[in-house]
Amino acid sequence: MNELTSSQIWIFGTLASLIAGLATSIGAIPVLFFKKELSEKNLDMFLGFAAGVMLAATVFSLIIPSLDTGGILITILGIFLGALTIELMDTFSPHEHFLKGHEGPELARLKKIWLFVIAIALHNFPEGMAVGVSFGGGMIANGITVAVAIGLQNIPEGTATAFSLIKANYSRKQSFFWSFLTGLVEPIGGLLGASLVVLMKPALPFFLSFAGGAMLYVISDEIIPETHSHGYERTATFSLIFGFLLMLVLDVALG
């Protein structure tokens, strides 16, 4: 398959990250029709599976291509700076997690719903960026792999977000709307990621590993702790392994 042109990288990177972000809405749909949410065990299983898919995509479609084209030093630097950037954003941005509570500086005037939205945006932005960057090598297979992984992860996340908002006394329509809105952060990240690799193509190995480091941080700091907080650690762990293996097969199939 011929490599993508610069304009195609922009289009594919932005469009794929938008589709992945809209998968959040798919996960939120049950909140409109069902009073009973998914059990914590099932939710942890789905999120664990999604974490495995994301982890495989991070390794095979971001980190390994970075190693192949940029070498070990560039890859290590990119991973570290990617993780550090998300850590700094997490530390200095006021936001509210459904389980962990408030993090970052206190802003009394900011409504709690916006604190929830910021928390999810901090999670979704690097995911969108990873999708955009993954098309930067000019090969559509890598980008599709990452986009599929992010989309699969966003479905159970959308479910968890919507029902958590119900618990916070928001209406069903409001809960769906805010879940939908958080998914729209991803195409912004996708456009930025695609733009970076188009405008500074020689730095592609760094951007690949940077996105990989950001993804590793999100998986370790956000998703895995969430799946291990309800007493179903073993179920979540084997779900992660299954998701990883499934993505490994998909990566080989896509070539």
PDB file of C-alpha atoms in Angstrom:
ATOM      1  CA  MET A   1       0.000   0.000   0.000  1.00  0.00           C
ATOM      2  CA  ASN A   2       1.313   3.476  -0.932  1.00  0.00           C
ATOM      3  CA  GLU A   3       2.137   5.869   1.847  1.00  0.00           C
ATOM      4  CA  LEU A   4      -0.391   8.538   2.740  1.00  0.00           C
ATOM      5  CA  THR A   5       0.150  12.093   1.559  1.00  0.00           C
ATOM      6  CA  SER A   6       0.300  14.998   4.012  1.00  0.00           C
ATOM      7  CA  SER A   7      -3.305  16.002   3.337  1.00  0.00           C
ATOM      8  CA  GLN A   8      -4.438  12.383   3.765  1.00  0.00           C
ATOM      9  CA  ILE A   9      -2.631  12.171   7.109  1.00  0.00           C
ATOM     10  CA  TRP A  10      -4.565  15.244   8.288  1.00  0.00           C
ATOM     11  CA  ILE A  11      -7.873  13.865   7.019  1.00  0.00           C
ATOM     12  CA  PHE A  12      -7.415  10.299   8.249  1.00  0.00           C
ATOM     13  CA  GLY A  13      -5.923  11.376  11.581  1.00  0.00           C
ATOM     14  CA  THR A  14      -8.734  13.792  12.378  1.00  0.00           C
ATOM     15  CA  LEU A  15     -11.568  11.627  11.047  1.00  0.00           C
ATOM     16  CA  ALA A  16     -10.357   8.448  12.754  1.00  0.00           C
ATOM     17  CA  SER A  17      -9.937  10.229  16.085  1.00  0.00           C
ATOM     18  CA  LEU A  18     -13.445  11.696  15.705  1.00  0.00           C
ATOM     19  CA  ILE A  19     -14.927   8.239  15.113  1.00  0.00           C
ATOM     20  CA  ALA A  20     -12.996   6.857  18.084  1.00  0.00           C
ATOM     21  CA  GLY A  21     -14.251   9.725  20.235  1.00  0.00           C
ATOM     22  CA  LEU A  22     -17.862   9.204  19.162  1.00  0.00           C
ATOM     23  CA  ALA A  23     -17.625   5.627  20.424  1.00  0.00           C
ATOM     24  CA  THR A  24     -18.048   7.241  23.854  1.00  0.00           C
ATOM     25  CA  SER A  25     -21.601   8.093  22.791  1.00  0.00           C
ATOM     26  CA  ILE A  26     -22.273   4.479  21.856  1.00  0.00           C
ATOM     27  CA  GLY A  27     -21.315   3.456  25.369  1.00  0.00           C
ATOM     28  CA  ALA A  28     -23.563   6.146  26.826  1.00  0.00           C
ATOM     29  CA  ILE A  29     -26.696   5.074  24.928  1.00  0.00           C
ATOM     30  CA  PRO A  30     -27.902   2.610  27.626  1.00  0.00           C
ATOM     31  CA  VAL A  31     -28.328   5.513  30.060  1.00  0.00           C
ATOM     32  CA  LEU A  32     -31.250   6.737  27.929  1.00  0.00           C
ATOM     33  CA  PHE A  33     -33.181   3.469  28.136  1.00  0.00           C
ATOM     34  CA  PHE A  34     -32.114   1.414  31.149  1.00  0.00           C
ATOM     35  CA  LYS A  35     -32.469   2.273  34.804  1.00  0.00           C
ATOM     36  CA  LYS A  36     -30.049  -0.429  35.901  1.00  0.00           C
ATOM     37  CA  GLU A  37     -26.420   0.108  34.990  1.00  0.00           C
ATOM     38  CA  LEU A  38     -23.822  -2.524  34.239  1.00  0.00           C
ATOM     39  CA  SER A  39     -22.537  -4.401  37.249  1.00  0.00           C
ATOM     40  CA  GLU A  40     -19.135  -3.321  38.536  1.00  0.00           C
ATOM     41  CA  LYS A  41     -17.745  -6.749  37.640  1.00  0.00           C
ATOM     42  CA  ASN A  42     -18.860  -6.477  34.006  1.00  0.00           C
ATOM     43  CA  LEU A  43     -17.681  -2.894  33.752  1.00  0.00           C
ATOM     44  CA  ASP A  44     -14.261  -3.800  35.153  1.00  0.00           C
ATOM     45  CA  MET A  45     -14.093  -6.689  32.694  1.00  0.00           C
ATOM     46  CA  PHE A  46     -14.872  -4.441  29.730  1.00  0.00           C
ATOM     47  CA  LEU A  47     -12.477  -1.713  30.866  1.00  0.00           C
ATOM     48  CA  GLY A  48      -9.757  -4.308  31.473  1.00  0.00           C
ATOM     49  CA  PHE A  49     -10.269  -5.651  27.965  1.00  0.00           C
ATOM     50  CA  ALA A  50     -10.085  -2.111  26.597  1.00  0.00           C
ATOM     51  CA  ALA A  51      -6.862  -1.450  28.531  1.00  0.00           C
ATOM     52  CA  GLY A  52      -5.292  -4.544  26.952  1.00  0.00           C
ATOM     53  CA  VAL A  53      -6.315  -3.396  23.495  1.00  0.00           C
ATOM     54  CA  MET A  54      -4.868   0.065  24.143  1.00  0.00           C
ATOM     55  CA  LEU A  55      -1.658  -1.371  25.564  1.00  0.00           C
ATOM     56  CA  ALA A  56      -1.100  -3.557  22.494  1.00  0.00           C
ATOM     57  CA  ALA A  57      -1.803  -0.679  20.123  1.00  0.00           C
ATOM     58  CA  THR A  58       0.596   1.527  22.080  1.00  0.00           C
ATOM     59  CA  VAL A  59       3.399  -1.014  21.863  1.00  0.00           C
ATOM     60  CA  PHE A  60       2.922  -2.278  18.315  1.00  0.00           C
ATOM     61  CA  SER A  61       1.721   0.850  16.519  1.00  0.00           C
ATOM     62  CA  LEU A  62       3.548   3.619  18.407  1.00  0.00           C
ATOM     63  CA  ILE A  63       6.568   2.423  20.375  1.00  0.00           C
ATOM     64  CA  ILE A  64       7.925  -0.265  18.028  1.00  0.00           C
ATOM     65  CA  PRO A  65       7.662   1.985  14.924  1.00  0.00           C
ATOM     66  CA  SER A  66       9.474   4.669  16.931  1.00  0.00           C
ATOM     67  CA  LEU A  67      12.232   2.213  17.768  1.00  0.00           C
ATOM     68  CA  ASP A  68      12.508   1.068  14.154  1.00  0.00           C
ATOM     69  CA  THR A  69      12.814   4.587  12.737  1.00  0.00           C
ATOM     70  CA  GLY A  70      14.401   6.631  15.528  1.00  0.00           C
ATOM     71  CA  GLY A  71      16.382   4.256  17.718  1.00  0.00           C
ATOM     72  CA  ILE A  72      16.356   3.576  21.441  1.00  0.00           C
ATOM     73  CA  LEU A  73      17.383   7.016  22.756  1.00  0.00           C
ATOM     74  CA  ILE A  74      14.704   8.953  20.868  1.00  0.00           C
ATOM     75  CA  THR A  75      12.102   6.373  21.902  1.00  0.00           C
ATOM     76  CA  ILE A  76      13.033   6.521  25.576  1.00  0.00           C
ATOM     77  CA  LEU A  77      13.059  10.325  25.544  1.00  0.00           C
ATOM     78  CA  GLY A  78       9.672  10.477  23.828  1.00  0.00           C
ATOM     79  CA  ILE A  79       8.028   7.978  26.194  1.00  0.00           C
ATOM     80  CA  PHE A  80       9.335   9.792  29.257  1.00  0.00           C
ATOM     81  CA  LEU A  81       8.333  13.262  28.051  1.00  0.00           C
ATOM     82  CA  GLY A  82       4.915  12.017  26.919  1.00  0.00           C
ATOM     83  CA  ALA A  83       4.185  10.539  30.329  1.00  0.00           C
ATOM     84  CA  LEU A  84       5.614  13.590  32.100  1.00  0.00           C
ATOM     85  CA  THR A  85       3.434  15.956  30.058  1.00  0.00           C
ATOM     86  CA  ILE A  86       0.239  14.122  31.053  1.00  0.00           C
ATOM     87  CA  GLU A  87       1.438  14.026  34.671  1.00  0.00           C
ATOM     88  CA  LEU A  88       1.912  17.810  34.647  1.00  0.00           C
ATOM     89  CA  MET A  89      -1.494  18.328  33.060  1.00  0.00           C
ATOM     90  CA  ASP A  90      -3.010  16.033  35.668  1.00  0.00           C
ATOM     91  CA  THR A  91      -1.246  17.861  38.507  1.00  0.00           C
ATOM     92  CA  PHE A  92      -1.975  21.460  37.530  1.00  0.00           C
ATOM     93  CA  SER A  93      -5.438  21.161  35.955  1.00  0.00           C
ATOM     94  CA  PRO A  94      -8.394  21.280  38.354  1.00  0.00           C
ATOM     95  CA  HIS A  95     -10.523  18.186  37.787  1.00  0.00           C
ATOM     96  CA  GLU A  96     -12.760  15.707  39.567  1.00  0.00           C
ATOM     97  CA  HIS A  97     -12.666  11.915  39.279  1.00  0.00           C
ATOM     98  CA  PHE A  98     -15.793   9.925  40.038  1.00  0.00           C
ATOM     99  CA  LEU A  99     -13.864   7.613  42.379  1.00  0.00           C
ATOM    100  CA  LYS A 100     -10.685   9.446  43.407  1.00  0.00           C
ATOM    101  CA  GLY A 101     -12.390  12.789  43.921  1.00  0.00           C
ATOM    102  CA  HIS A 102     -10.799  16.200  43.345  1.00  0.00           C
ATOM    103  CA  GLU A 103      -7.267  16.593  41.988  1.00  0.00           C
ATOM    104  CA  GLY A 104      -5.256  19.648  41.021  1.00  0.00           C
ATOM    105  CA  PRO A 105      -5.774  23.220  42.273  1.00  0.00           C
ATOM    106  CA  GLU A 106      -9.072  24.249  43.819  1.00  0.00           C
ATOM    107  CA  LEU A 107     -11.327  26.512  41.761  1.00  0.00           C
ATOM    108  CA  ALA A 108     -14.445  27.222  43.781  1.00  0.00           C
ATOM    109  CA  ARG A 109     -16.282  28.973  40.971  1.00  0.00           C
ATOM    110  CA  LEU A 110     -15.996  26.041  38.561  1.00  0.00           C
ATOM    111  CA  LYS A 111     -19.056  23.803  38.529  1.00  0.00           C
ATOM    112  CA  LYS A 112     -18.470  20.154  39.385  1.00  0.00           C
ATOM    113  CA  ILE A 113     -19.698  18.993  35.980  1.00  0.00           C
ATOM    114  CA  TRP A 114     -16.880  20.963  34.350  1.00  0.00           C
ATOM    115  CA  LEU A 115     -14.404  19.361  36.724  1.00  0.00           C
ATOM    116  CA  PHE A 116     -15.644  15.952  35.550  1.00  0.00           C
ATOM    117  CA  VAL A 117     -15.387  17.037  31.917  1.00  0.00           C
ATOM    118  CA  ILE A 118     -11.806  18.306  32.410  1.00  0.00           C
ATOM    119  CA  ALA A 119     -10.833  14.975  34.007  1.00  0.00           C
ATOM    120  CA  ILE A 120     -12.141  13.010  31.036  1.00  0.00           C
ATOM    121  CA  ALA A 121     -10.626  15.504  28.581  1.00  0.00           C
ATOM    122  CA  LEU A 122      -7.210  14.957  30.181  1.00  0.00           C
ATOM    123  CA  HIS A 123      -7.745  11.279  29.443  1.00  0.00           C
ATOM    124  CA  ASN A 124      -9.160  11.655  25.925  1.00  0.00           C
ATOM    125  CA  PHE A 125      -6.826  14.300  24.493  1.00  0.00           C
ATOM    126  CA  PRO A 126      -3.678  12.103  24.455  1.00  0.00           C
ATOM    127  CA  GLU A 127      -5.753   9.269  22.992  1.00  0.00           C
ATOM    128  CA  GLY A 128      -6.821  11.475  20.099  1.00  0.00           C
ATOM    129  CA  MET A 129      -3.249  12.673  19.645  1.00  0.00           C
ATOM    130  CA  ALA A 130      -2.060   9.063  19.483  1.00  0.00           C
ATOM    131  CA  VAL A 131      -4.522   8.355  16.669  1.00  0.00           C
ATOM    132  CA  GLY A 132      -3.364  11.391  14.691  1.00  0.00           C
ATOM    133  CA  VAL A 133       0.319  10.627  15.177  1.00  0.00           C
ATOM    134  CA  SER A 134      -0.129   6.960  14.270  1.00  0.00           C
ATOM    135  CA  PHE A 135      -1.056   7.929  10.709  1.00  0.00           C
ATOM    136  CA  GLY A 136       2.124   9.996  10.452  1.00  0.00           C
ATOM    137  CA  GLY A 137       4.260   7.146   9.216  1.00  0.00           C
ATOM    138  CA  GLY A 138       2.164   7.198   6.090  1.00  0.00           C
ATOM    139  CA  MET A 139       0.780   3.688   6.630  1.00  0.00           C
ATOM    140  CA  ILE A 140      -2.947   3.451   7.196  1.00  0.00           C
ATOM    141  CA  ALA A 141      -2.774   0.103   9.060  1.00  0.00           C
ATOM    142  CA  ASN A 142      -1.008   1.591  12.099  1.00  0.00           C
ATOM    143  CA  GLY A 143      -3.541   4.382  12.342  1.00  0.00           C
ATOM    144  CA  ILE A 144      -6.513   2.043  12.053  1.00  0.00           C
ATOM    145  CA  THR A 145      -5.078  -0.212  14.761  1.00  0.00           C
ATOM    146  CA  VAL A 146      -4.750   2.664  17.219  1.00  0.00           C
ATOM    147  CA  ALA A 147      -8.147   4.134  16.308  1.00  0.00           C
ATOM    148  CA  VAL A 148      -9.871   0.763  16.812  1.00  0.00           C
ATOM    149  CA  ALA A 149      -8.147   0.353  20.168  1.00  0.00           C
ATOM    150  CA  ILE A 150      -9.201   3.807  21.358  1.00  0.00           C
ATOM    151  CA  GLY A 151     -12.735   3.326  20.096  1.00  0.00           C
ATOM    152  CA  LEU A 152     -13.110   0.000  21.903  1.00  0.00           C
ATOM    153  CA  GLN A 153     -11.850   1.588  25.105  1.00  0.00           C
ATOM    154  CA  ASN A 154     -14.232   4.521  24.784  1.00  0.00           C
ATOM    155  CA  ILE A 155     -17.389   2.396  24.693  1.00  0.00           C
ATOM    156  CA  PRO A 156     -17.232   1.105  28.297  1.00  0.00           C
ATOM    157  CA  GLU A 157     -15.806   4.448  29.386  1.00  0.00           C
ATOM    158  CA  GLY A 158     -18.865   6.183  27.947  1.00  0.00           C
ATOM    159  CA  THR A 159     -21.108   3.785  29.862  1.00  0.00           C
ATOM    160  CA  ALA A 160     -19.245   4.400  33.118  1.00  0.00           C
ATOM    161  CA  THR A 161     -19.289   8.176  32.637  1.00  0.00           C
ATOM    162  CA  ALA A 162     -22.993   8.391  31.827  1.00  0.00           C
ATOM    163  CA  PHE A 163     -24.155   6.278  34.759  1.00  0.00           C
ATOM    164  CA  SER A 164     -21.773   8.064  37.114  1.00  0.00           C
ATOM    165  CA  LEU A 165     -23.417  11.346  36.112  1.00  0.00           C
ATOM    166  CA  ILE A 166     -26.815   9.792  36.864  1.00  0.00           C
ATOM    167  CA  LYS A 167     -25.539   9.031  40.363  1.00  0.00           C
ATOM    168  CA  ALA A 168     -24.488  12.693  40.604  1.00  0.00           C
ATOM    169  CA  ASN A 169     -28.162  13.652  40.061  1.00  0.00           C
ATOM    170  CA  TYR A 170     -27.973  14.655  36.403  1.00  0.00           C
ATOM    171  CA  SER A 171     -30.855  13.717  34.120  1.00  0.00           C
ATOM    172  CA  ARG A 172     -30.519  10.936  31.561  1.00  0.00           C
ATOM    173  CA  LYS A 173     -30.370  13.380  28.649  1.00  0.00           C
ATOM    174  CA  GLN A 174     -27.811  15.534  30.435  1.00  0.00           C
ATOM    175  CA  SER A 175     -25.700  12.480  31.264  1.00  0.00           C
ATOM    176  CA  PHE A 176     -25.734  11.350  27.636  1.00  0.00           C
ATOM    177  CA  PHE A 177     -24.950  14.859  26.382  1.00  0.00           C
ATOM    178  CA  TRP A 178     -21.941  15.345  28.650  1.00  0.00           C
ATOM    179  CA  SER A 179     -20.606  11.891  27.773  1.00  0.00           C
ATOM    180  CA  PHE A 180     -20.993  12.746  24.081  1.00  0.00           C
ATOM    181  CA  LEU A 181     -19.231  16.081  24.620  1.00  0.00           C
ATOM    182  CA  THR A 182     -16.180  14.519  26.251  1.00  0.00           C
ATOM    183  CA  GLY A 183     -15.638  12.351  23.153  1.00  0.00           C
ATOM    184  CA  LEU A 184     -15.281  15.468  20.998  1.00  0.00           C
ATOM    185  CA  VAL A 185     -11.956  16.233  22.687  1.00  0.00           C
ATOM    186  CA  GLU A 186     -10.337  13.384  20.756  1.00  0.00           C
ATOM    187  CA  PRO A 187     -10.503  14.858  17.217  1.00  0.00           C
ATOM    188  CA  ILE A 188      -8.820  18.002  18.599  1.00  0.00           C
ATOM    189  CA  GLY A 189      -5.963  15.813  19.809  1.00  0.00           C
ATOM    190  CA  GLY A 190      -6.061  13.907  16.518  1.00  0.00           C
ATOM    191  CA  LEU A 191      -5.724  17.085  14.472  1.00  0.00           C
ATOM    192  CA  LEU A 192      -2.809  18.247  16.634  1.00  0.00           C
ATOM    193  CA  GLY A 193      -1.040  14.879  16.373  1.00  0.00           C
ATOM    194  CA  ALA A 194      -1.482  14.709  12.606  1.00  0.00           C
ATOM    195  CA  SER A 195      -0.332  18.326  12.220  1.00  0.00           C
ATOM    196  CA  LEU A 196       2.825  17.742  14.238  1.00  0.00           C
ATOM    197  CA  VAL A 197       3.970  14.798  12.136  1.00  0.00           C
ATOM    198  CA  VAL A 198       3.099  16.537   8.868  1.00  0.00           C
ATOM    199  CA  LEU A 199       4.840  19.805   9.732  1.00  0.00           C
ATOM    200  CA  MET A 200       7.849  18.174  11.419  1.00  0.00           C
ATOM    201  CA  LYS A 201       8.086  14.801   9.689  1.00  0.00           C
ATOM    202  CA  PRO A 202      11.766  14.181  10.624  1.00  0.00           C
ATOM    203  CA  ALA A 203      10.634  14.204  14.276  1.00  0.00           C
ATOM    204  CA  LEU A 204       8.056  11.442  13.644  1.00  0.00           C
ATOM    205  CA  PRO A 205       9.884   8.821  15.794  1.00  0.00           C
ATOM    206  CA  PHE A 206       9.821  11.226  18.744  1.00  0.00           C
ATOM    207  CA  PHE A 207       6.133  12.038  18.311  1.00  0.00           C
ATOM    208  CA  LEU A 208       5.269   8.333  18.048  1.00  0.00           C
ATOM    209  CA  SER A 209       7.037   7.529  21.312  1.00  0.00           C
ATOM    210  CA  PHE A 210       5.686  10.721  22.941  1.00  0.00           C
ATOM    211  CA  ALA A 211       2.137   9.582  22.149  1.00  0.00           C
ATOM    212  CA  GLY A 212       3.072   6.112  23.380  1.00  0.00           C
ATOM    213  CA  GLY A 213       4.287   7.507  26.702  1.00  0.00           C
ATOM    214  CA  ALA A 214       1.101   9.537  27.107  1.00  0.00           C
ATOM    215  CA  MET A 215      -0.966   6.416  26.435  1.00  0.00           C
ATOM    216  CA  LEU A 216       1.040   4.332  28.909  1.00  0.00           C
ATOM    217  CA  TYR A 217       0.423   6.974  31.568  1.00  0.00           C
ATOM    218  CA  VAL A 218      -3.333   6.965  30.942  1.00  0.00           C
ATOM    219  CA  ILE A 219      -3.506   3.162  31.004  1.00  0.00           C
ATOM    220  CA  SER A 220      -1.522   2.879  34.234  1.00  0.00           C
ATOM    221  CA  ASP A 221      -2.804   5.939  36.101  1.00  0.00           C
ATOM    222  CA  GLU A 222      -6.466   5.918  35.075  1.00  0.00           C
ATOM    223  CA  ILE A 223      -7.797   2.704  33.555  1.00  0.00           C
ATOM    224  CA  ILE A 224      -6.052  -0.095  35.467  1.00  0.00           C
ATOM    225  CA  PRO A 225      -6.646   1.460  38.929  1.00  0.00           C
ATOM    226  CA  GLU A 226     -10.326   1.869  38.008  1.00  0.00           C
ATOM    227  CA  THR A 227     -10.617  -1.829  37.120  1.00  0.00           C
ATOM    228  CA  HIS A 228      -8.874  -2.879  40.359  1.00  0.00           C
ATOM    229  CA  SER A 229     -10.970  -0.813  42.757  1.00  0.00           C
ATOM    230  CA  HIS A 230     -14.047  -3.027  43.159  1.00  0.00           C
ATOM    231  CA  GLY A 231     -12.611  -6.429  44.089  1.00  0.00           C
ATOM    232  CA  TYR A 232     -12.554  -7.952  40.592  1.00  0.00           C
ATOM    233  CA  GLU A 233      -8.823  -7.636  39.939  1.00  0.00           C
ATOM    234  CA  ARG A 234      -8.393 -11.147  38.512  1.00  0.00           C
ATOM    235  CA  THR A 235     -11.297 -10.735  36.087  1.00  0.00           C
ATOM    236  CA  ALA A 236      -9.909  -7.372  34.973  1.00  0.00           C
ATOM    237  CA  THR A 237      -6.387  -8.781  34.597  1.00  0.00           C
ATOM    238  CA  PHE A 238      -7.385 -11.681  32.357  1.00  0.00           C
ATOM    239  CA  SER A 239      -9.643  -9.351  30.379  1.00  0.00           C
ATOM    240  CA  LEU A 240      -6.616  -7.094  29.808  1.00  0.00           C
ATOM    241  CA  ILE A 241      -4.576 -10.083  28.613  1.00  0.00           C
ATOM    242  CA  PHE A 242      -7.363 -11.180  26.265  1.00  0.00           C
ATOM    243  CA  GLY A 243      -7.641  -7.657  24.845  1.00  0.00           C
ATOM    244  CA  PHE A 244      -3.871  -7.532  24.347  1.00  0.00           C
ATOM    245  CA  LEU A 245      -3.859 -10.880  22.521  1.00  0.00           C
ATOM    246  CA  LEU A 246      -6.794  -9.890  20.325  1.00  0.00           C
ATOM    247  CA  MET A 247      -5.021  -6.700  19.304  1.00  0.00           C
ATOM    248  CA  LEU A 248      -1.828  -8.668  18.656  1.00  0.00           C
ATOM    249  CA  VAL A 249      -3.751 -10.838  16.193  1.00  0.00           C
ATOM    250  CA  LEU A 250      -5.322  -7.773  14.580  1.00  0.00           C
ATOM    251  CA  ASP A 251      -1.936  -6.069  14.260  1.00  0.00           C
ATOM    252  CA  VAL A 252      -0.483  -9.117  12.473  1.00  0.00           C
ATOM    253  CA  ALA A 253      -3.568  -9.396  10.248  1.00  0.00           C
ATOM    254  CA  LEU A 254      -3.318  -5.745   9.204  1.00  0.00           C
ATOM    255  CA  GLY A 255       0.380  -6.225   8.451  1.00  0.00           C
TER     256      GLY A 255
END
